Coordinates of C-alpha atoms and ligand atoms in Angstrom, one line a residue:
X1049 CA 0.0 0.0 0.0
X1050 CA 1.0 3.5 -0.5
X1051 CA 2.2 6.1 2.3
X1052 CA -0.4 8.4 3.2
X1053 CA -0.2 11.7 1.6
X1054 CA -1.1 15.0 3.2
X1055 CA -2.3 16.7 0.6
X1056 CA -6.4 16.6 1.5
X1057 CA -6.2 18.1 4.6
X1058 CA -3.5 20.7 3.0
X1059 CA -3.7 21.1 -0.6
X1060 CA -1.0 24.0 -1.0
X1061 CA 1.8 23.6 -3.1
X1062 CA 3.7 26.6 -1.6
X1063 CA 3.7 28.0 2.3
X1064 CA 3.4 32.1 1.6
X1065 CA 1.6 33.2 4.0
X1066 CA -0.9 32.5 6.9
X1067 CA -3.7 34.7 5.1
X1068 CA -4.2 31.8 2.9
X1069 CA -4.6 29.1 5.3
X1070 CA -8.0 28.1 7.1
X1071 CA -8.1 27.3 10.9
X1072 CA -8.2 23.6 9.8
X1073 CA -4.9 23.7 7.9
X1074 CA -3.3 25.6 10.8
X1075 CA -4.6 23.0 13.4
X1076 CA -3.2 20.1 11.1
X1077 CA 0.0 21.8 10.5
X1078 CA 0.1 22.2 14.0
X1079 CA -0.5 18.2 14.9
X1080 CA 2.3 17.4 12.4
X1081 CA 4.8 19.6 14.1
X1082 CA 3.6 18.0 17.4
X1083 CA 4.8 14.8 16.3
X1084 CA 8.2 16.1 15.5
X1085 CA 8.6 17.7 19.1
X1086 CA 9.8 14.7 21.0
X1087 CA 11.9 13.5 18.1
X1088 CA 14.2 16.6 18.6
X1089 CA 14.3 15.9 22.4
X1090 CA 15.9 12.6 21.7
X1091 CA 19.4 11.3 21.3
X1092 CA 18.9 10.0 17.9
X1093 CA 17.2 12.9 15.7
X1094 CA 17.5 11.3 12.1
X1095 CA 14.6 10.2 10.4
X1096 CA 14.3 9.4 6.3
X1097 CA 10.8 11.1 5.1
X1098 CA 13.0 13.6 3.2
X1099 CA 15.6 10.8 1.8
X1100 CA 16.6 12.1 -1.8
X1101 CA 15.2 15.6 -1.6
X1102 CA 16.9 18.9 -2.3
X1103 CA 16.4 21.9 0.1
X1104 CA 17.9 24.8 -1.1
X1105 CA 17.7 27.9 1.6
X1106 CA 18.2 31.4 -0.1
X1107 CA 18.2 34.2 2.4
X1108 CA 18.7 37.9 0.7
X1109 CA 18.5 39.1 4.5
X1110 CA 20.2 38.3 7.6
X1111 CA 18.8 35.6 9.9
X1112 CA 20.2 33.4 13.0
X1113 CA 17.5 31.5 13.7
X1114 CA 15.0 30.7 10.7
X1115 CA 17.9 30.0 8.4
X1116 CA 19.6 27.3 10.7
X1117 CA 16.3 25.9 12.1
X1118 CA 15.3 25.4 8.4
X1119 CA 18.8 23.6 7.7
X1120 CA 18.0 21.5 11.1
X1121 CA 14.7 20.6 9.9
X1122 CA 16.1 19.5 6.1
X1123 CA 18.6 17.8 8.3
X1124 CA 17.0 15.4 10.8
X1125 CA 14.3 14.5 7.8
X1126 CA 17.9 13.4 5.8
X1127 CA 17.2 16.0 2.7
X1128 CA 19.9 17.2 0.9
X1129 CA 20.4 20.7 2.6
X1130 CA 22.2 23.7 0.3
X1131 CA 22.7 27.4 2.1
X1132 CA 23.2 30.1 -0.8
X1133 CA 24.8 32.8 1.1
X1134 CA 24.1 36.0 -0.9
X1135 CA 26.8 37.8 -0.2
X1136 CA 29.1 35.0 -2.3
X1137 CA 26.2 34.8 -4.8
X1138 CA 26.4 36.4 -8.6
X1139 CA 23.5 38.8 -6.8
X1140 CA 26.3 40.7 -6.3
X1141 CA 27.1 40.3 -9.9
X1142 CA 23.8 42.3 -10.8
X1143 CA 21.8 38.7 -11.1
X1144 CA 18.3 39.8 -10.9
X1145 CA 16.5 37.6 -8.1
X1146 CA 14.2 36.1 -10.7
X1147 CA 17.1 34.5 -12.8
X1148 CA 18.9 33.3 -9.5
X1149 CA 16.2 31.6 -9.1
X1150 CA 15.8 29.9 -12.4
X1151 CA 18.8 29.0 -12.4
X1152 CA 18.9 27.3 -8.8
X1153 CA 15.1 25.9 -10.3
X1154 CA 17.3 24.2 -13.4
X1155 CA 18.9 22.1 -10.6
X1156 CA 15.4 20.4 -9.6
X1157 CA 15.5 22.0 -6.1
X1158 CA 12.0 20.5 -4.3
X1159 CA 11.8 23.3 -1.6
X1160 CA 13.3 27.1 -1.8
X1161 CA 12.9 28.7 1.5
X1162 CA 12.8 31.9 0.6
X1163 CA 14.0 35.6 2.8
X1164 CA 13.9 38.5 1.0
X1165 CA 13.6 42.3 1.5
X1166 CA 10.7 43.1 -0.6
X1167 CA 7.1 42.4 0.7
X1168 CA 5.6 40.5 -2.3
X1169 CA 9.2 39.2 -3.5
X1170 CA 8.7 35.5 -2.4
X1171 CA 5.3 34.9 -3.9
X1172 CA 6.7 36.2 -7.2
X1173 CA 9.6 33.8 -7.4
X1174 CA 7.0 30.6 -6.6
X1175 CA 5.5 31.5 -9.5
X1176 CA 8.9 30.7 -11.3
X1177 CA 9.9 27.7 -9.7
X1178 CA 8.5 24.2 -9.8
X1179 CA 9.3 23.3 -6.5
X1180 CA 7.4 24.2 -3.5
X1181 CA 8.5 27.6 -1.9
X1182 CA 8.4 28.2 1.8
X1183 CA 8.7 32.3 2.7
X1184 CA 10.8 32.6 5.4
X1185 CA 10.1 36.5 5.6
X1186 CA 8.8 39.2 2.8
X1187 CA 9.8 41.9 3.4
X1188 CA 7.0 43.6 6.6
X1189 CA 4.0 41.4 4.6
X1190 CA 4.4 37.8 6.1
X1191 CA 6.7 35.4 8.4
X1192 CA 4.1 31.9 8.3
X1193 CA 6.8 29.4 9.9
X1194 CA 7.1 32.4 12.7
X1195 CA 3.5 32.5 13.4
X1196 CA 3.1 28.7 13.4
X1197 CA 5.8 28.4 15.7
X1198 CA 4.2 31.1 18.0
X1199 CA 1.0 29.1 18.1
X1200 CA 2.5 25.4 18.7
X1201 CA 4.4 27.1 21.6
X1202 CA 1.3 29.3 23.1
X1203 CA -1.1 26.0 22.3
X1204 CA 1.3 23.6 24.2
X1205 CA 1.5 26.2 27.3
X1206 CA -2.1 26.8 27.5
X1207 CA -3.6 24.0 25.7
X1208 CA -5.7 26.1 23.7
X1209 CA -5.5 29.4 21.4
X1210 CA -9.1 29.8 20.7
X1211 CA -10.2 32.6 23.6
X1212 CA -7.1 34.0 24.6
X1213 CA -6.1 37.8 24.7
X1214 CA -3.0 38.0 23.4
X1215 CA -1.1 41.0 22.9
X1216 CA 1.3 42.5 20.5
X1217 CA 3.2 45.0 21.1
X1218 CA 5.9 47.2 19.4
X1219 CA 6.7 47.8 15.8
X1220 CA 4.1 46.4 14.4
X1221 CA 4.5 48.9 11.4
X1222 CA 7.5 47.1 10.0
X1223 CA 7.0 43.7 11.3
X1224 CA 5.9 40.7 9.3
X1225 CA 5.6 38.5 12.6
X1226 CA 2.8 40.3 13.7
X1227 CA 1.1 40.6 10.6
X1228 CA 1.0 36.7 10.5
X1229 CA 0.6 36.4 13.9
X1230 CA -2.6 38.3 13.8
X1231 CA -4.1 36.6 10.6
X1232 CA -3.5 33.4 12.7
X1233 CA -4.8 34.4 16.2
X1234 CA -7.6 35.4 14.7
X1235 CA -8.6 32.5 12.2
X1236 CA -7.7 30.5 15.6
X1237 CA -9.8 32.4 18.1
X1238 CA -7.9 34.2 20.1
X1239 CA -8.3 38.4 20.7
X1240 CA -5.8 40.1 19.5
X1241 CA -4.7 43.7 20.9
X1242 CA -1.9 45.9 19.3
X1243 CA 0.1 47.9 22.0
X1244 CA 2.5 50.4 20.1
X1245 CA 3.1 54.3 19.6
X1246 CA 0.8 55.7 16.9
X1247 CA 3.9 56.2 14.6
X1248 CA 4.7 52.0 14.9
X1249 CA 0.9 51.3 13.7
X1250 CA -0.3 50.8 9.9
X1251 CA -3.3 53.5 9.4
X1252 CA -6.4 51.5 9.9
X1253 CA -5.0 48.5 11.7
X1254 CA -8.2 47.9 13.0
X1255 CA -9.6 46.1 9.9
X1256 CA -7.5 43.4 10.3
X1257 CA -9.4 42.4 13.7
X1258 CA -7.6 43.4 16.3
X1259 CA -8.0 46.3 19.2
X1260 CA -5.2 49.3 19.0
X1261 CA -3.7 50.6 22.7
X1262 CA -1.1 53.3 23.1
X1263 CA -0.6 52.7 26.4
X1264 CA 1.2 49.4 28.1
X1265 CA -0.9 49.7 31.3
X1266 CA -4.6 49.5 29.4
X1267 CA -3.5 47.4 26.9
X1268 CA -1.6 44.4 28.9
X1269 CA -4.7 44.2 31.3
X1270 CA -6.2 40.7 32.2
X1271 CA -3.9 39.5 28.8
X1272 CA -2.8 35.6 28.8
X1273 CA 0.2 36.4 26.2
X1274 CA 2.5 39.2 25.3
X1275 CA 4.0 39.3 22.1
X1276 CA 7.1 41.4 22.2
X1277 CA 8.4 43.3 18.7
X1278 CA 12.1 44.4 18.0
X1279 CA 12.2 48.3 16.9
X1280 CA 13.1 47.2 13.0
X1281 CA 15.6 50.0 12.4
X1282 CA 16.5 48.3 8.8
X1283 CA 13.5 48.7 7.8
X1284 CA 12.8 52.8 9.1
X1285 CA 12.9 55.5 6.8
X1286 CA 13.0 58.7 9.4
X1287 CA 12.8 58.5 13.2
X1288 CA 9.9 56.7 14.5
X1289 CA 10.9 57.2 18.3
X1290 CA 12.4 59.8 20.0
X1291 CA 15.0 57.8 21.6
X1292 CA 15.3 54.2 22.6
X1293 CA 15.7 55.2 26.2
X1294 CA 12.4 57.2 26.0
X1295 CA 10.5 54.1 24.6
X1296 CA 11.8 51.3 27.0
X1297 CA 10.6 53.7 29.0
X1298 CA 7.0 54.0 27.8
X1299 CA 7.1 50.4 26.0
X1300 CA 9.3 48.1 26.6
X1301 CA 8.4 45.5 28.6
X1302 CA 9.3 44.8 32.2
X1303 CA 7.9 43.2 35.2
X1304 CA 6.1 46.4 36.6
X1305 CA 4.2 46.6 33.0
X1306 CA 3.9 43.1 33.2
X1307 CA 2.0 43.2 36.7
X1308 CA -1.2 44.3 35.1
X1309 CA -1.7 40.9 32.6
X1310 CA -2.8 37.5 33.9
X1311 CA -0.8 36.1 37.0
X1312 CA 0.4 33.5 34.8
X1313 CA 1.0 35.3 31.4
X1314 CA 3.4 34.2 28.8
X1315 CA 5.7 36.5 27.6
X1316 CA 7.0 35.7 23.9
X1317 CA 9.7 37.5 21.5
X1318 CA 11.1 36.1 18.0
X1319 CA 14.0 37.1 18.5
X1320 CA 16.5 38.5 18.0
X1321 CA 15.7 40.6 20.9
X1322 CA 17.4 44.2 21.9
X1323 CA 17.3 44.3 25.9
X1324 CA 16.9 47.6 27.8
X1325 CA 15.3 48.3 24.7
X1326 CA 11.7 46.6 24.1
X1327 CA 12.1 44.4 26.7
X1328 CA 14.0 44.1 30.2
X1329 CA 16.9 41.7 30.4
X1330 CA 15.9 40.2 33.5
X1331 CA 12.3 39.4 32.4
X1332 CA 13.3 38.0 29.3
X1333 CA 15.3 35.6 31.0
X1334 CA 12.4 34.7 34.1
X1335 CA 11.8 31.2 32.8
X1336 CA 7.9 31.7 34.8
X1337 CA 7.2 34.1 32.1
X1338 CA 9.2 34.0 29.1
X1339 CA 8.5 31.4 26.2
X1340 CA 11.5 32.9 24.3
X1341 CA 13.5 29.7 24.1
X1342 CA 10.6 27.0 23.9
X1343 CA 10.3 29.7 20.4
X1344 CA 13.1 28.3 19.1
X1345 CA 12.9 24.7 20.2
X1346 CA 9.5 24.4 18.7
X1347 CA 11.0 26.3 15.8
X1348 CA 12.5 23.2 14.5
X1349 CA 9.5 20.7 14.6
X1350 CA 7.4 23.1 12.7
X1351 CA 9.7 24.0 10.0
X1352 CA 10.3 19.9 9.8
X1353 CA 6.4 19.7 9.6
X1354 CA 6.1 22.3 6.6
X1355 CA 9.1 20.4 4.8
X1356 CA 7.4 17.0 5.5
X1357 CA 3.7 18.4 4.6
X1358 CA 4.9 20.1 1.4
X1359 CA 7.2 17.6 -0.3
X1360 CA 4.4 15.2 0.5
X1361 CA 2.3 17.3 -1.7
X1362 CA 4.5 17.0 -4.7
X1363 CA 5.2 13.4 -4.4
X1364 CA 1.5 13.0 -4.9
X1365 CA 1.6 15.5 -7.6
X1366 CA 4.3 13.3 -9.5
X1367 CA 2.1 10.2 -8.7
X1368 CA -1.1 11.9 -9.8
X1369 CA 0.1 12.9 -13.3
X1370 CA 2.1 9.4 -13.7
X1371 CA -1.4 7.7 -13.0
Ligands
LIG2121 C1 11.9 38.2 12.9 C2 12.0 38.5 11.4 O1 13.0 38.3 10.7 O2 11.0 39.0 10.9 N1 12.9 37.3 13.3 C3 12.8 36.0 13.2 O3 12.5 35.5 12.1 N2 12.8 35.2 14.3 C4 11.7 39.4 13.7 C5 12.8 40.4 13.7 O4 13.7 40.5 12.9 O5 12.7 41.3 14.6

């Protein structure tokens, strides 16, 4: 008999952002990642689902952990894991990033995972490629495996998503996290509230769901979660803040703010984070509160799950047009 394929309860060919996705997919991307959490815990981490596959990861921004979770992830599934690093690419030879990727898609690459600058960049190249195309980041638009990885760690330390205030706060102006994050908070459930400055909100945020504070004290109270941003300086044209003193002062996070959310409430950050500045050091350390390094751990099973669920897909492509 056949292995099972996923592509019923996901019938996606790429991962591009969590806009697309119902609360079913989500759950049953989710469930898979589940499964991969205690095979990371153990001593032996290898398994073969991705045997003779071809990951190629090509990251036209900088990034600790997504780019070496996704080579984990290609890893332990035993694909065939290739890092471009840009900065030793012909990119720098004026390559356009639509022929670097035709040319890496001549090589029969089954997944790009995909970083780039430009909001809208990654969808363009999928429609290149004949792969399957994970974005890892576009530009402030969308950050899926971020926001997945957010919910397996909030739905493993609560048990549930669905009825939870969650709160995001920061940049949420130049932040792709949060964009995902509150597309899938809200197909999941959850109440989302955005606690920033008025000059790090997009004009009429509130049509995306969610309920806008300027002010830390109001907007943490009675919360279950709190989503910290990083201040996303790369991406600023002008001065957004007066000073970064000034707005740990007003809006970074520390345990007095804190004080005003559930007893129990989880404090979260995707890193990389800039203590003193959006958050306190010793906070972000206080394992009571902070989920910071579960982030990561659970970082790896999901990203394992969307390689898994996706290269799935195409083997049942192949077998579907072979048939
Ligand atoms: C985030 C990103 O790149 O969007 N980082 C990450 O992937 N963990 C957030 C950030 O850069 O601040």
């Amino acid at each position: 008999m056949d292995a099972p394929t996923y592509d019923n309860l996901f019938p996606h060919r790429h991962l591009l952002g969590i806009v697309d996705l119902s609360a079913v997919e989500i759950g049953f991307l989710l469930d898979v990642s589940d499964s991969y959490v205690d095979l990371n815990r153990g001593a032996d981490k290898k398994q073969t689902k991705l045997r003779g596959r071809t990951v190629i990861n090509l990251f036209f921004e900088n990034s600790t952990r997504t780019r070496t979770s996704f080579e984990l992830a290609g890893k332990r599934l035993s694909a065939d894991v290739i890092n471009m690093s840009i900065a030793t690419s012909s990119i720098k030879k004026g390559e356009t990033m639509v022929d670097t990727s035709m040319t890496l898609n001549a090589m029969h690459p089954d997944v790009l995972v995909v970083r780039h600058p430009d909001s809208g960049a990654v969808k363009l190249l999928s429609e290149k490629v004949n792969g399957a195309v994970i974005n890892a980041g576009d530009g402030s638009h969308e950050h899926p495996t971020q926001a997945l990885l957010d919910a397996l760690t909030v739905r493993r330390r609560c048990g549930r998503i669905q009825g939870l205030s969650v709160a995001i706060c920061g940049d949420v102006l130049h932040s792709r996290v949060a964009r995902s994050n509150i597309h899938l908070l809200n197909k999941m459930g959850a109440r989302v509230r955005l606690v920033a400055p008025p000059t790090l909100l997009p004009t009429n945020v509130e049509r995306l769901g969610v309920e806008v504070f300027h002010d830390m004290r109001t907007g943490l109270v009675d919360c279950d979660i709190v989503m910290m941003l990083r201040l996303q300086t790369e991406r600023m044209r002008g001065t957004f803040v007066p000073s970064t003193r000034e707005y740990f002062h007003f809006f970074g996070l520390d345990s007095e703010k804190l004080a005003v959310a559930k007893p129990n409430a989880l404090v979260m950050h995707p890193g990389p984070m800039n203590r003193g500045v959006e958050i306190d050091s010793v906070l972000a350390d206080d394992i009571t509160h902070s989920a910071i390094l579960d982030q990561v751990e659970l970082g790896v099973a999901v990203r394992m799950a969307c390689l898994d669920v996706l290269t799935d897909n195409l083997r049942a492509k192949v077998a579907n047009e072979e048939s």
